[in-house]
mmCIF file of C-alpha atoms and ligand atoms in Angstrom:
data_model
loop_
_atom_site.group_PDB
_atom_site.id
_atom_site.type_symbol
_atom_site.label_atom_id
_atom_site.label_comp_id
_atom_site.label_asym_id
_atom_site.label_seq_id
_atom_site.Cartn_x
_atom_site.Cartn_y
_atom_site.Cartn_z
ATOM 1 C CA MET A 4 63.186 139.660 129.684
ATOM 2 C CA LYS A 5 62.249 141.738 126.665
ATOM 3 C CA ALA A 6 59.732 139.784 124.606
ATOM 4 C CA LEU A 7 57.652 140.658 121.575
ATOM 5 C CA ILE A 8 54.718 138.970 119.855
ATOM 6 C CA ILE A 9 54.123 139.526 116.188
ATOM 7 C CA TYR A 10 50.976 138.265 114.482
ATOM 8 C CA ASP A 11 48.720 138.626 111.495
ATOM 9 C CA SER A 12 45.010 137.826 111.455
ATOM 10 C CA ALA A 13 42.260 137.790 108.854
ATOM 11 C CA PHE A 14 39.176 137.518 111.130
ATOM 12 C CA GLY A 15 40.591 138.465 114.565
ATOM 13 C CA ASN A 16 41.078 135.058 116.149
ATOM 14 C CA THR A 17 44.861 134.955 115.866
ATOM 15 C CA GLU A 18 44.922 138.486 117.189
ATOM 16 C CA LYS A 19 43.025 137.364 120.293
ATOM 17 C CA VAL A 20 45.475 134.514 120.822
ATOM 18 C CA ALA A 21 48.427 136.885 120.439
ATOM 19 C CA GLN A 22 46.879 139.341 122.935
ATOM 20 C CA ALA A 23 46.328 136.531 125.476
ATOM 21 C CA MET A 24 50.012 135.605 125.115
ATOM 22 C CA GLY A 25 51.050 139.227 125.467
ATOM 23 C CA ALA A 26 49.019 139.571 128.669
ATOM 24 C CA ALA A 27 50.646 136.420 130.031
ATOM 25 C CA LEU A 28 54.148 137.636 129.273
ATOM 26 C CA GLY A 29 53.498 141.319 129.963
ATOM 27 C CA CYS A 30 54.994 142.226 126.589
ATOM 28 C CA GLU A 31 54.188 144.180 123.456
ATOM 29 C CA VAL A 32 51.969 142.620 120.784
ATOM 30 C CA ARG A 33 52.228 144.009 117.270
ATOM 31 C CA ARG A 34 50.538 143.280 113.946
ATOM 32 C CA VAL A 35 53.161 142.345 111.391
ATOM 33 C CA THR A 36 52.083 145.093 109.009
ATOM 34 C CA GLU A 37 53.096 147.699 111.659
ATOM 35 C CA MET A 38 56.611 146.262 111.989
ATOM 36 C CA THR A 39 59.954 146.758 110.296
ATOM 37 C CA PRO A 40 62.879 144.351 110.802
ATOM 38 C CA GLU A 41 64.862 147.190 112.436
ATOM 39 C CA GLN A 42 62.376 147.167 115.306
ATOM 40 C CA LEU A 43 63.567 143.678 116.339
ATOM 41 C CA THR A 44 66.530 144.930 118.283
ATOM 42 C CA GLY A 45 67.441 144.068 121.883
ATOM 43 C CA LEU A 46 64.923 141.208 122.157
ATOM 44 C CA ASP A 47 65.351 138.177 124.393
ATOM 45 C CA ALA A 48 62.255 136.416 123.078
ATOM 46 C CA LEU A 49 60.070 136.565 119.960
ATOM 47 C CA ILE A 50 56.830 134.763 119.244
ATOM 48 C CA VAL A 51 55.341 134.857 115.742
ATOM 49 C CA GLY A 52 51.837 133.642 114.840
ATOM 50 C CA SER A 53 49.520 133.498 111.822
ATOM 51 C CA PRO A 54 46.245 131.959 110.798
ATOM 52 C CA THR A 55 46.781 128.865 108.671
ATOM 53 C CA GLN A 56 45.440 129.563 105.185
ATOM 54 C CA LYS A 57 45.995 126.985 102.460
ATOM 55 C CA PHE A 58 48.371 125.167 104.834
ATOM 56 C CA GLN A 59 50.627 128.232 105.165
ATOM 57 C CA PRO A 60 51.108 131.483 107.046
ATOM 58 C CA LEU A 61 49.617 134.658 105.552
ATOM 59 C CA LYS A 62 51.837 136.464 103.071
ATOM 60 C CA PRO A 63 52.731 139.470 105.280
ATOM 61 C CA ILE A 64 54.180 137.046 107.872
ATOM 62 C CA LYS A 65 56.059 135.085 105.214
ATOM 63 C CA ASP A 66 57.443 138.243 103.648
ATOM 64 C CA PHE A 67 58.490 139.754 106.993
ATOM 65 C CA LEU A 68 60.363 136.648 108.038
ATOM 66 C CA LYS A 69 61.964 136.237 104.610
ATOM 67 C CA GLU A 70 63.210 139.813 104.654
ATOM 68 C CA LEU A 71 64.826 139.581 108.091
ATOM 69 C CA PRO A 72 68.594 139.886 107.704
ATOM 70 C CA ALA A 73 70.579 136.675 108.262
ATOM 71 C CA GLY A 74 71.534 136.229 111.903
ATOM 72 C CA LYS A 75 69.045 138.887 113.044
ATOM 73 C CA LEU A 76 67.630 136.530 115.684
ATOM 74 C CA THR A 77 70.924 135.193 117.017
ATOM 75 C CA GLY A 78 70.647 134.887 120.830
ATOM 76 C CA VAL A 79 66.827 135.264 120.737
ATOM 77 C CA ARG A 80 64.498 132.581 122.087
ATOM 78 C CA VAL A 81 61.828 132.111 119.447
ATOM 79 C CA ALA A 82 58.486 130.292 119.100
ATOM 80 C CA ALA A 83 55.838 129.949 116.409
ATOM 81 C CA PHE A 84 52.079 129.361 116.508
ATOM 82 C CA ASP A 85 49.109 129.312 114.211
ATOM 83 C CA THR A 86 45.352 129.092 114.370
ATOM 84 C CA ARG A 87 43.648 126.338 112.418
ATOM 85 C CA VAL A 88 40.463 124.341 112.034
ATOM 86 C CA ALA A 89 40.362 120.925 113.737
ATOM 87 C CA LEU A 90 40.346 118.148 111.167
ATOM 88 C CA ALA A 91 37.648 116.320 113.098
ATOM 89 C CA ASP A 92 35.334 119.286 112.542
ATOM 90 C CA VAL A 93 35.851 119.301 108.781
ATOM 91 C CA ASN A 94 35.452 115.578 108.290
ATOM 92 C CA SER A 95 37.017 115.419 104.804
ATOM 93 C CA ALA A 96 39.194 112.546 103.711
ATOM 94 C CA ILE A 97 40.859 114.699 101.029
ATOM 95 C CA LEU A 98 41.708 117.402 103.496
ATOM 96 C CA ASN A 99 43.190 114.798 105.830
ATOM 97 C CA VAL A 100 45.592 113.811 103.084
ATOM 98 C CA PHE A 101 46.503 117.396 102.249
ATOM 99 C CA VAL A 102 47.113 118.265 105.879
ATOM 100 C CA LYS A 103 49.386 115.228 106.222
ATOM 101 C CA LEU A 104 51.337 116.494 103.194
ATOM 102 C CA PHE A 105 51.379 120.212 103.790
ATOM 103 C CA GLY A 106 50.627 120.741 107.507
ATOM 104 C CA TYR A 107 50.006 124.064 109.168
ATOM 105 C CA ALA A 108 51.482 127.542 109.331
ATOM 106 C CA ALA A 109 53.388 127.170 112.620
ATOM 107 C CA GLU A 110 55.994 124.747 111.257
ATOM 108 C CA PRO A 111 57.299 126.953 108.437
ATOM 109 C CA ILE A 112 57.251 130.023 110.725
ATOM 110 C CA GLY A 113 59.386 128.124 113.243
ATOM 111 C CA LYS A 114 61.808 127.035 110.488
ATOM 112 C CA ARG A 115 62.244 130.580 109.278
ATOM 113 C CA LEU A 116 62.839 131.876 112.812
ATOM 114 C CA THR A 117 65.605 129.362 113.390
ATOM 115 C CA GLN A 118 67.030 130.021 109.916
ATOM 116 C CA LYS A 119 67.486 133.620 110.964
ATOM 117 C CA GLY A 120 69.452 132.581 114.055
ATOM 118 C CA GLY A 121 66.685 132.137 116.666
ATOM 119 C CA GLU A 122 66.731 129.326 119.193
ATOM 120 C CA LEU A 123 63.423 127.467 119.271
ATOM 121 C CA ALA A 124 62.230 127.597 122.870
ATOM 122 C CA MET A 125 59.319 125.167 122.405
ATOM 123 C CA PRO A 126 57.753 123.243 119.529
ATOM 124 C CA PRO A 127 55.427 125.095 117.146
ATOM 125 C CA GLU A 128 51.814 124.960 118.325
ATOM 126 C CA GLY A 129 48.346 125.321 116.826
ATOM 127 C CA PHE A 130 45.249 126.808 118.452
ATOM 128 C CA TYR A 131 41.805 125.800 117.260
ATOM 129 C CA VAL A 132 38.893 127.787 115.855
ATOM 130 C CA ALA A 133 35.447 126.272 115.591
ATOM 131 C CA GLY A 134 34.969 127.550 112.026
ATOM 132 C CA THR A 135 36.753 129.621 109.379
ATOM 133 C CA LYS A 136 35.829 132.925 111.018
ATOM 134 C CA GLY A 137 35.973 131.611 114.567
ATOM 135 C CA PRO A 138 35.205 131.698 117.365
ATOM 136 C CA LEU A 139 38.178 130.154 119.077
ATOM 137 C CA LYS A 140 37.369 126.862 120.775
ATOM 138 C CA ASP A 141 36.776 126.943 124.521
ATOM 139 C CA GLY A 142 39.944 127.060 126.603
ATOM 140 C CA GLU A 143 42.250 128.040 123.709
ATOM 141 C CA LEU A 144 43.117 131.473 125.083
ATOM 142 C CA GLU A 145 44.122 129.916 128.383
ATOM 143 C CA ARG A 146 46.120 127.227 126.597
ATOM 144 C CA ALA A 147 47.837 129.946 124.558
ATOM 145 C CA ALA A 148 48.779 131.937 127.649
ATOM 146 C CA ALA A 149 50.291 128.824 129.238
ATOM 147 C CA TRP A 150 52.155 127.834 126.064
ATOM 148 C CA ALA A 151 53.654 131.319 125.713
ATOM 149 C CA GLY A 152 54.819 131.224 129.317
ATOM 150 C CA GLN A 153 57.308 128.474 128.449
ATOM 151 C CA ILE A 154 59.414 130.953 126.536
ATOM 152 C CA GLN A 155 60.566 132.429 129.836
ATOM 153 C CA GLN A 156 62.019 129.162 131.152
HETATM 154 C C1 FMN B 223 41.239 130.943 102.331
HETATM 155 C C2 FMN B 223 41.339 130.161 103.617
HETATM 156 C C3 FMN B 223 42.129 129.011 103.659
HETATM 157 C C4 FMN B 223 42.203 128.268 104.849
HETATM 158 N N1 FMN B 223 43.041 127.175 104.881
HETATM 159 C C5 FMN B 223 43.155 126.450 106.009
HETATM 160 C C6 FMN B 223 44.032 125.331 106.087
HETATM 161 O O1 FMN B 223 44.722 124.994 105.132
HETATM 162 N N2 FMN B 223 44.095 124.621 107.253
HETATM 163 C C7 FMN B 223 43.351 124.981 108.377
HETATM 164 O O2 FMN B 223 43.448 124.339 109.389
HETATM 165 N N3 FMN B 223 42.509 126.065 108.317
HETATM 166 C C8 FMN B 223 42.423 126.809 107.205
HETATM 167 N N4 FMN B 223 41.601 127.906 107.173
HETATM 168 C C9 FMN B 223 40.904 128.324 108.377
HETATM 169 C C10 FMN B 223 41.801 129.389 109.106
HETATM 170 O O3 FMN B 223 42.852 128.744 109.740
HETATM 171 C C11 FMN B 223 40.964 130.251 110.086
HETATM 172 O O4 FMN B 223 40.182 131.101 109.288
HETATM 173 C C12 FMN B 223 41.873 131.048 111.014
HETATM 174 O O5 FMN B 223 42.458 130.228 111.991
HETATM 175 C C13 FMN B 223 41.132 132.157 111.691
HETATM 176 O O6 FMN B 223 42.092 133.009 112.245
HETATM 177 P P1 FMN B 223 41.974 134.587 112.027
HETATM 178 O O7 FMN B 223 40.673 135.014 112.618
HETATM 179 O O8 FMN B 223 43.108 135.202 112.814
HETATM 180 O O9 FMN B 223 42.142 134.891 110.586
HETATM 181 C C14 FMN B 223 41.492 128.666 106.021
HETATM 182 C C15 FMN B 223 40.716 129.826 105.949
HETATM 183 C C16 FMN B 223 40.633 130.584 104.808
HETATM 184 C C17 FMN B 223 39.774 131.854 104.776
#
């Protein structure tokens, strides 16, 4: 199975998650800014991840997905993830409301991937950081590796 993981990362946490997934799948891991849509050829599986900032993926991820030609991911198993802060750690009623309204980055990434023809292999998933700059919460790299493994089934 030829798989690829594409990510972006502001502080390095999403990169660590992507690398843990790449190690689990034995596949390439690339930062989105190093990629062109033409490089997505001959793939069986594609995982895309971004930090959640202002309830959304980072712009380079959004732009890359938007610019993919229609049908580019036909026949490809796809999955989307983000990193995020746990609501319980922020303890803000306002933020609770906004998150209910606007959610996290993984959902819109997953939608874009399926819009471009991909077949969602598992539901979008979020991995937790302890603070804006990290670190990742305990056990998240292991959880990420196990989650990514589902794309092979
Ligand atoms: C400007 C900014 C906006 C953010 N907005 C959100 C948000 O809407 N929801 C959330 O859960 N975390 C938010 N965060 C926290 C990020 O999700 C966190 O910094 C990220 O997961 C760290 O991953 P990275 O090291 O790969 O950048 C925000 C962080 C920044 C800097």
